[in-house]
Every structure is written in structure tokens, then in C-alpha cells.
mmCIF file of C-alpha atoms in Angstrom:
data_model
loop_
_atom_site.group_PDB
_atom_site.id
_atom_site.type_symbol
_atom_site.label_atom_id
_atom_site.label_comp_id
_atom_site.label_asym_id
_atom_site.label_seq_id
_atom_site.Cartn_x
_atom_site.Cartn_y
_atom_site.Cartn_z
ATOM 1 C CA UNK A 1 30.225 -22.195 30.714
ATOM 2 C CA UNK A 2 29.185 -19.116 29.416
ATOM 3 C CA UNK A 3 28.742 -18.214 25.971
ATOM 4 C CA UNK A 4 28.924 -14.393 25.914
ATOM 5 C CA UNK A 5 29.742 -11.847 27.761
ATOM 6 C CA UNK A 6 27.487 -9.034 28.754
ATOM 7 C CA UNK A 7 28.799 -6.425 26.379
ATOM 8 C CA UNK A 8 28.071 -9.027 23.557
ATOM 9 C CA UNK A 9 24.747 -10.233 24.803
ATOM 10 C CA UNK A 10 23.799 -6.325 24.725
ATOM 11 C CA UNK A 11 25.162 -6.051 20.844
ATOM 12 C CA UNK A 12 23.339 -9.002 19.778
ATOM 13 C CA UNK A 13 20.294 -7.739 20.974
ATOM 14 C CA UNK A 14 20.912 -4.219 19.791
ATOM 15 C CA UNK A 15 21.463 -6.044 16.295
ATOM 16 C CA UNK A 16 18.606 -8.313 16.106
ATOM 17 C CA UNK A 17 16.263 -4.992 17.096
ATOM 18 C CA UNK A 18 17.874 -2.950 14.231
ATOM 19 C CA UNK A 19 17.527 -5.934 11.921
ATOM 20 C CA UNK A 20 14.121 -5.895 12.947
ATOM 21 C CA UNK A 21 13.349 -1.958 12.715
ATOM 22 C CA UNK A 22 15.437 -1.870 9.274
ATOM 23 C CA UNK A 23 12.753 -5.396 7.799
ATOM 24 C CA UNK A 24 9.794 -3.311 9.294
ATOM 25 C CA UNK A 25 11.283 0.071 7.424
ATOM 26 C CA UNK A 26 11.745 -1.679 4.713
ATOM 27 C CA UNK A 27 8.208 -2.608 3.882
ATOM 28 C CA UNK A 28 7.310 0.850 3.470
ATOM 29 C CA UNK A 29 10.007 2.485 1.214
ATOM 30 C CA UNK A 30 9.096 3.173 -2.243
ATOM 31 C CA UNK A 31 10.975 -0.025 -3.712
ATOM 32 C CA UNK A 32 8.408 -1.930 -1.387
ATOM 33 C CA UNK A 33 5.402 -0.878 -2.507
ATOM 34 C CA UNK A 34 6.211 -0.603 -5.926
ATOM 35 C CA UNK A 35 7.308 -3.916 -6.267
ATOM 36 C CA UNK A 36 3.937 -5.230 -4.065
ATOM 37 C CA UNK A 37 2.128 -3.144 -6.861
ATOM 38 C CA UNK A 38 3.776 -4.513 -9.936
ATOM 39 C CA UNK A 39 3.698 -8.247 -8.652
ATOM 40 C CA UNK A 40 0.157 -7.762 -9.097
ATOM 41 C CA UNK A 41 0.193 -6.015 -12.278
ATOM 42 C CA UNK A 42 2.890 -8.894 -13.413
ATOM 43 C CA UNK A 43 0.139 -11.448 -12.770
ATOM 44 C CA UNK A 44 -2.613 -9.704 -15.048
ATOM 45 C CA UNK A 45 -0.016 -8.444 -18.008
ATOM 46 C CA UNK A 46 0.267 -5.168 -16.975
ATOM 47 C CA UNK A 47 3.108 -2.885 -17.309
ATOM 48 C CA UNK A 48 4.398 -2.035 -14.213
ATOM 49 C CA UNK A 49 4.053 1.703 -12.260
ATOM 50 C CA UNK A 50 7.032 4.099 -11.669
ATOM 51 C CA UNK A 51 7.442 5.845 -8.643
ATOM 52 C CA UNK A 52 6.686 9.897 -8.898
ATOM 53 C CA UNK A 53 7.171 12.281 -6.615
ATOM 54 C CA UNK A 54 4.891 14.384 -6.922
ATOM 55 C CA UNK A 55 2.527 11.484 -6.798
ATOM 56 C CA UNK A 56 4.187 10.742 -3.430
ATOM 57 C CA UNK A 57 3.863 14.070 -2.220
ATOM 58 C CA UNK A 58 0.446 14.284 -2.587
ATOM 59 C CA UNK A 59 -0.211 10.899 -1.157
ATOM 60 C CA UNK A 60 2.542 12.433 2.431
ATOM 61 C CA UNK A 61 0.373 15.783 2.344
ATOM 62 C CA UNK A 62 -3.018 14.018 2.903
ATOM 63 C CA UNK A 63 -1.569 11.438 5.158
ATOM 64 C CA UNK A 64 -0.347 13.802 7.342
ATOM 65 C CA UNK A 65 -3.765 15.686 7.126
ATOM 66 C CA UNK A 66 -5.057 12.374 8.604
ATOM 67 C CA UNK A 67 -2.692 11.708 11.239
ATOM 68 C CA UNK A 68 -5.018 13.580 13.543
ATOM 69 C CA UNK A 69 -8.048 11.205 13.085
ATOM 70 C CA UNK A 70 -7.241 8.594 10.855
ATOM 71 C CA UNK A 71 -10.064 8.828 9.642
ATOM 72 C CA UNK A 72 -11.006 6.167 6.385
ATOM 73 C CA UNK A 73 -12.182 8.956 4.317
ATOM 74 C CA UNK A 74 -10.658 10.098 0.463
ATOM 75 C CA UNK A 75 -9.199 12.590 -0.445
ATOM 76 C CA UNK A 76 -11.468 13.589 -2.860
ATOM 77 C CA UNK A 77 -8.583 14.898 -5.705
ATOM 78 C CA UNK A 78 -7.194 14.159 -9.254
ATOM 79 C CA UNK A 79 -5.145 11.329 -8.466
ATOM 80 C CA UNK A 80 -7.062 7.237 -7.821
ATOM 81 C CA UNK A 81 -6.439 6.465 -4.524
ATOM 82 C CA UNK A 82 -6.511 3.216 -1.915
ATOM 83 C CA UNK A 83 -6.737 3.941 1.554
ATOM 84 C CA UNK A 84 -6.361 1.515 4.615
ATOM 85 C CA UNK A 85 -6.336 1.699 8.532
ATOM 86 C CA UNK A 86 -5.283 -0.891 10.959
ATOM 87 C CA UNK A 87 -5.080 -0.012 14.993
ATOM 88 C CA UNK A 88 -1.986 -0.995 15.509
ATOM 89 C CA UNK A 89 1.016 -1.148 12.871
ATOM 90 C CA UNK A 90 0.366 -2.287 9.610
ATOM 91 C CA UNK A 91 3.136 -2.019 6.810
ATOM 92 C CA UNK A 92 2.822 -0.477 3.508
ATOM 93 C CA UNK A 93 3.232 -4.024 1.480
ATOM 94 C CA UNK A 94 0.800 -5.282 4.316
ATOM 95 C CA UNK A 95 -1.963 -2.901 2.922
ATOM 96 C CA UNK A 96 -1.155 -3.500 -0.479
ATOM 97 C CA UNK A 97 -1.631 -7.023 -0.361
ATOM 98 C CA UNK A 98 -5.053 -6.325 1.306
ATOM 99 C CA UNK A 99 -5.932 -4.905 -1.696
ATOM 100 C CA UNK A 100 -4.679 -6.946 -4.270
ATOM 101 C CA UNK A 101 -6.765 -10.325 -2.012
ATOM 102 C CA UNK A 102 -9.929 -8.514 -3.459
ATOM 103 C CA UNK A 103 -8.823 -10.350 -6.670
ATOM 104 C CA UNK A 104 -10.491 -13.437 -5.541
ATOM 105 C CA UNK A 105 -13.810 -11.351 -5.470
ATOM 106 C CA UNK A 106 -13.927 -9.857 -8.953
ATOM 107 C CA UNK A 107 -15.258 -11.327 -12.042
ATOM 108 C CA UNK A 108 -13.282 -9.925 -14.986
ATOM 109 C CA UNK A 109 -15.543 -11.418 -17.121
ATOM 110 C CA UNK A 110 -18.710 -9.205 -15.797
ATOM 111 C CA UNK A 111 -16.438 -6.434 -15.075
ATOM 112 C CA UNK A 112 -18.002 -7.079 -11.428
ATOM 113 C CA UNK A 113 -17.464 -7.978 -7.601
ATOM 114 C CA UNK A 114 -18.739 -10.676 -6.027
ATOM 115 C CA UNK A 115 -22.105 -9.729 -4.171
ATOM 116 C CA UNK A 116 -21.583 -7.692 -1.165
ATOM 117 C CA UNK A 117 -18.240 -7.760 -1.332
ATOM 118 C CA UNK A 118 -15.287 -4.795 -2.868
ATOM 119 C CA UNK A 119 -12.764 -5.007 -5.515
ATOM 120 C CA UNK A 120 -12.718 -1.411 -6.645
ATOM 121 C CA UNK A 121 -8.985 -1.255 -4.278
ATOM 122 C CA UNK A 122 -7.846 -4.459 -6.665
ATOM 123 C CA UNK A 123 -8.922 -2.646 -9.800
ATOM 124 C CA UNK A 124 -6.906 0.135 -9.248
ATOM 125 C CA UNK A 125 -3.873 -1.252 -8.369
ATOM 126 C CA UNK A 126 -3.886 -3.259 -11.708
ATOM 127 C CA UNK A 127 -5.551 -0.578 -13.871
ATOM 128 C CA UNK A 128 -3.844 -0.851 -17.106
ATOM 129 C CA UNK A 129 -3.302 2.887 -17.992
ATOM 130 C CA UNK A 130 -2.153 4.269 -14.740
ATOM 131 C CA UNK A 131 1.455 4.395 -14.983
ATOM 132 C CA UNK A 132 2.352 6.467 -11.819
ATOM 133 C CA UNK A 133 2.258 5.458 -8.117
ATOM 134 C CA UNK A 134 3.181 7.989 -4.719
ATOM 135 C CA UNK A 135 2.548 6.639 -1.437
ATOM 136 C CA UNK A 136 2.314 7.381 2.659
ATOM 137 C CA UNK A 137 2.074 5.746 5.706
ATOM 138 C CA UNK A 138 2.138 7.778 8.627
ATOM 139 C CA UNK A 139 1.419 6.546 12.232
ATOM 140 C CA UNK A 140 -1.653 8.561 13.743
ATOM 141 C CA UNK A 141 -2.169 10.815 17.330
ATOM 142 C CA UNK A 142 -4.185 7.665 18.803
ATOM 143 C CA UNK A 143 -1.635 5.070 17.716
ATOM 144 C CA UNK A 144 -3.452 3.527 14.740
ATOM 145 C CA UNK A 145 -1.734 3.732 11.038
ATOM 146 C CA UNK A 146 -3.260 5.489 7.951
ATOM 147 C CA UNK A 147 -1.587 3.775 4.411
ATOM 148 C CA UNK A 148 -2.970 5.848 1.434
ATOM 149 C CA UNK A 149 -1.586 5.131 -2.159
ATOM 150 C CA UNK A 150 -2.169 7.380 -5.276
ATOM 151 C CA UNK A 151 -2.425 6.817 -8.820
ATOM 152 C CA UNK A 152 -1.470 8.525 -12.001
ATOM 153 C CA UNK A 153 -3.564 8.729 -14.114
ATOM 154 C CA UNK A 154 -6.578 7.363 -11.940
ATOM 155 C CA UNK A 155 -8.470 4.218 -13.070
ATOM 156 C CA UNK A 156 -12.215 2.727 -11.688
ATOM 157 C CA UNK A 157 -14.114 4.315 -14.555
ATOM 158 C CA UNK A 158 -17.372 3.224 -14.956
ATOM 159 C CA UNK A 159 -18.063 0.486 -18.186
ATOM 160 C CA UNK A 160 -14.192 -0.346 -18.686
ATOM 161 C CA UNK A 161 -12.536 -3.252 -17.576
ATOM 162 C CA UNK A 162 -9.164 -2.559 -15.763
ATOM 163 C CA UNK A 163 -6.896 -5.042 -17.769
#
């Protein structure tokens, strides 16, 4: 007996894909990685960001500037920033989560990271007077995926704890 016919076997796969493309989309749209930020914040007693645009277009602009080497470098400007690479695909939540594991490697109480390891990513996600967040994710010329997320007003300064 058969179950479907070929014009239904073909929707139902067309389906699942776009339910799939749509769940993969979705972990890069602004709501995503605003909500990966402030889950974070939540957990410390931080306020949570907003998104800005002009944040975010700052954070596109060098992204797409990278999209030719994907290179892990900063951008050097006003704004804190975390950066991340994978080779293949990596979603925007995906990266922020990377950063926010370097909690398990800072000290609040020294104000430190754990020897040879980095927390400086964690820090700034959960900075307690940056209130702005713009971020990009762009797929790169040899296939690998540059995330970079910016903050308003930037945070890591030297001496003060972030929460």
C-alpha cells in the first residue's frame, strides 16, 4: 500500500527543507541574538541590550569587509566587539553561546580568567553599561562563516568588573 503519492512525497520534502532553512535563518535574525545576549545578561542581573541599527550596520559593513578572508582580526573602532569563525556554518546564537561558555573560566571575584584561558568575549556580552547590540554573519569566498557582534557603549576596561 502506498502512503503518498509522488506529488506529496515531493511537498513534504520541500516542507521539511524550508522548515529547516527558516530554524537555520532564524538563529541569526536580530530577535536571536538578542535574546542569546540577554539570557546571559538575565543570569548576572543585567539589564538587557536593544537592538540598534546603526550598531548593526557597522557590525554588516565590517563583515562584509571580511567576507574575502575571514580573517579573525577586529575591527579596531568605537564600538566593543566579539568576533568568531567556524569553517563550515555556524549560526549567530551558535557563536554567542561560545562566548557566553567562557563564563566557566572567569573569576568575578579577581576580576580574572582562569590561567591560559579567555573570558574577555563573556565580559562583554554581560557588561553592565552597554546597552546597545548590532550584529553580522556573513558566509565568506572560501566557504567558512565570519559572526562579529558590536557593542554600545563598549565594555572590557581595564580595573572594572563587568557586573
Amino acid at each position: 500500500m502506498k502512503l503518498f503519492n509522488t506529488s506529496q512525497n515531493i511537498f513534504l520534502a520541500l516542507t521539511f527543507f524550508l522548515v529547516l532553512i527558516v530554524h537555520l535563518k532564524a538563529q541569526d535574525s536580530p530577535r536571536d541574538f538578542l535574546a542569546a545576549h540577554n539570557r546571559a545578561r538575565a543570569e548576572v542581573g543585567v539589564g538587557p541590550l536593544r537592538w540598534d541599527e546603526k550598531v548593526a550596520a557597522y557590525a554588516r559593513n565590517y563583515a562584509n569587509q571580511r567576507k574575502g578572508d575571514c580573517a579573525m582580526e577586529h575591527s579596531s573602532g568605537s564600538y566593543g566587539e566579539n568576533i568568531a569563525w567556524s569553517s563550515g556554518d555556524m549560526t549567530g546564537v551558535a557563536a554567542v553561546d561560545m562566548w557566553v561558555d567562557e563564563q566557566f573560566d572567569y573569576d568575578y571575584d579577581s576580576n580574572t580568567c582562569a590561567w591560559d584561558k579567555q573570558c574577555g568575549h563573556y565580559t562583554q556580552v554581560v557588561w553592565r553599561n552597554t546597552e546597545k547590540l548590532g550584529c553580522a554573519k556573513v558566509r565568506c569566498k572560501n566557504g567558512q562563516t565570519f559572526i562579529t557582534c558590536n557593542y554600545d557603549p563598549p565594555g572590557n576596561w581595564v580595573g572594572e568588573w563587568p557586573y
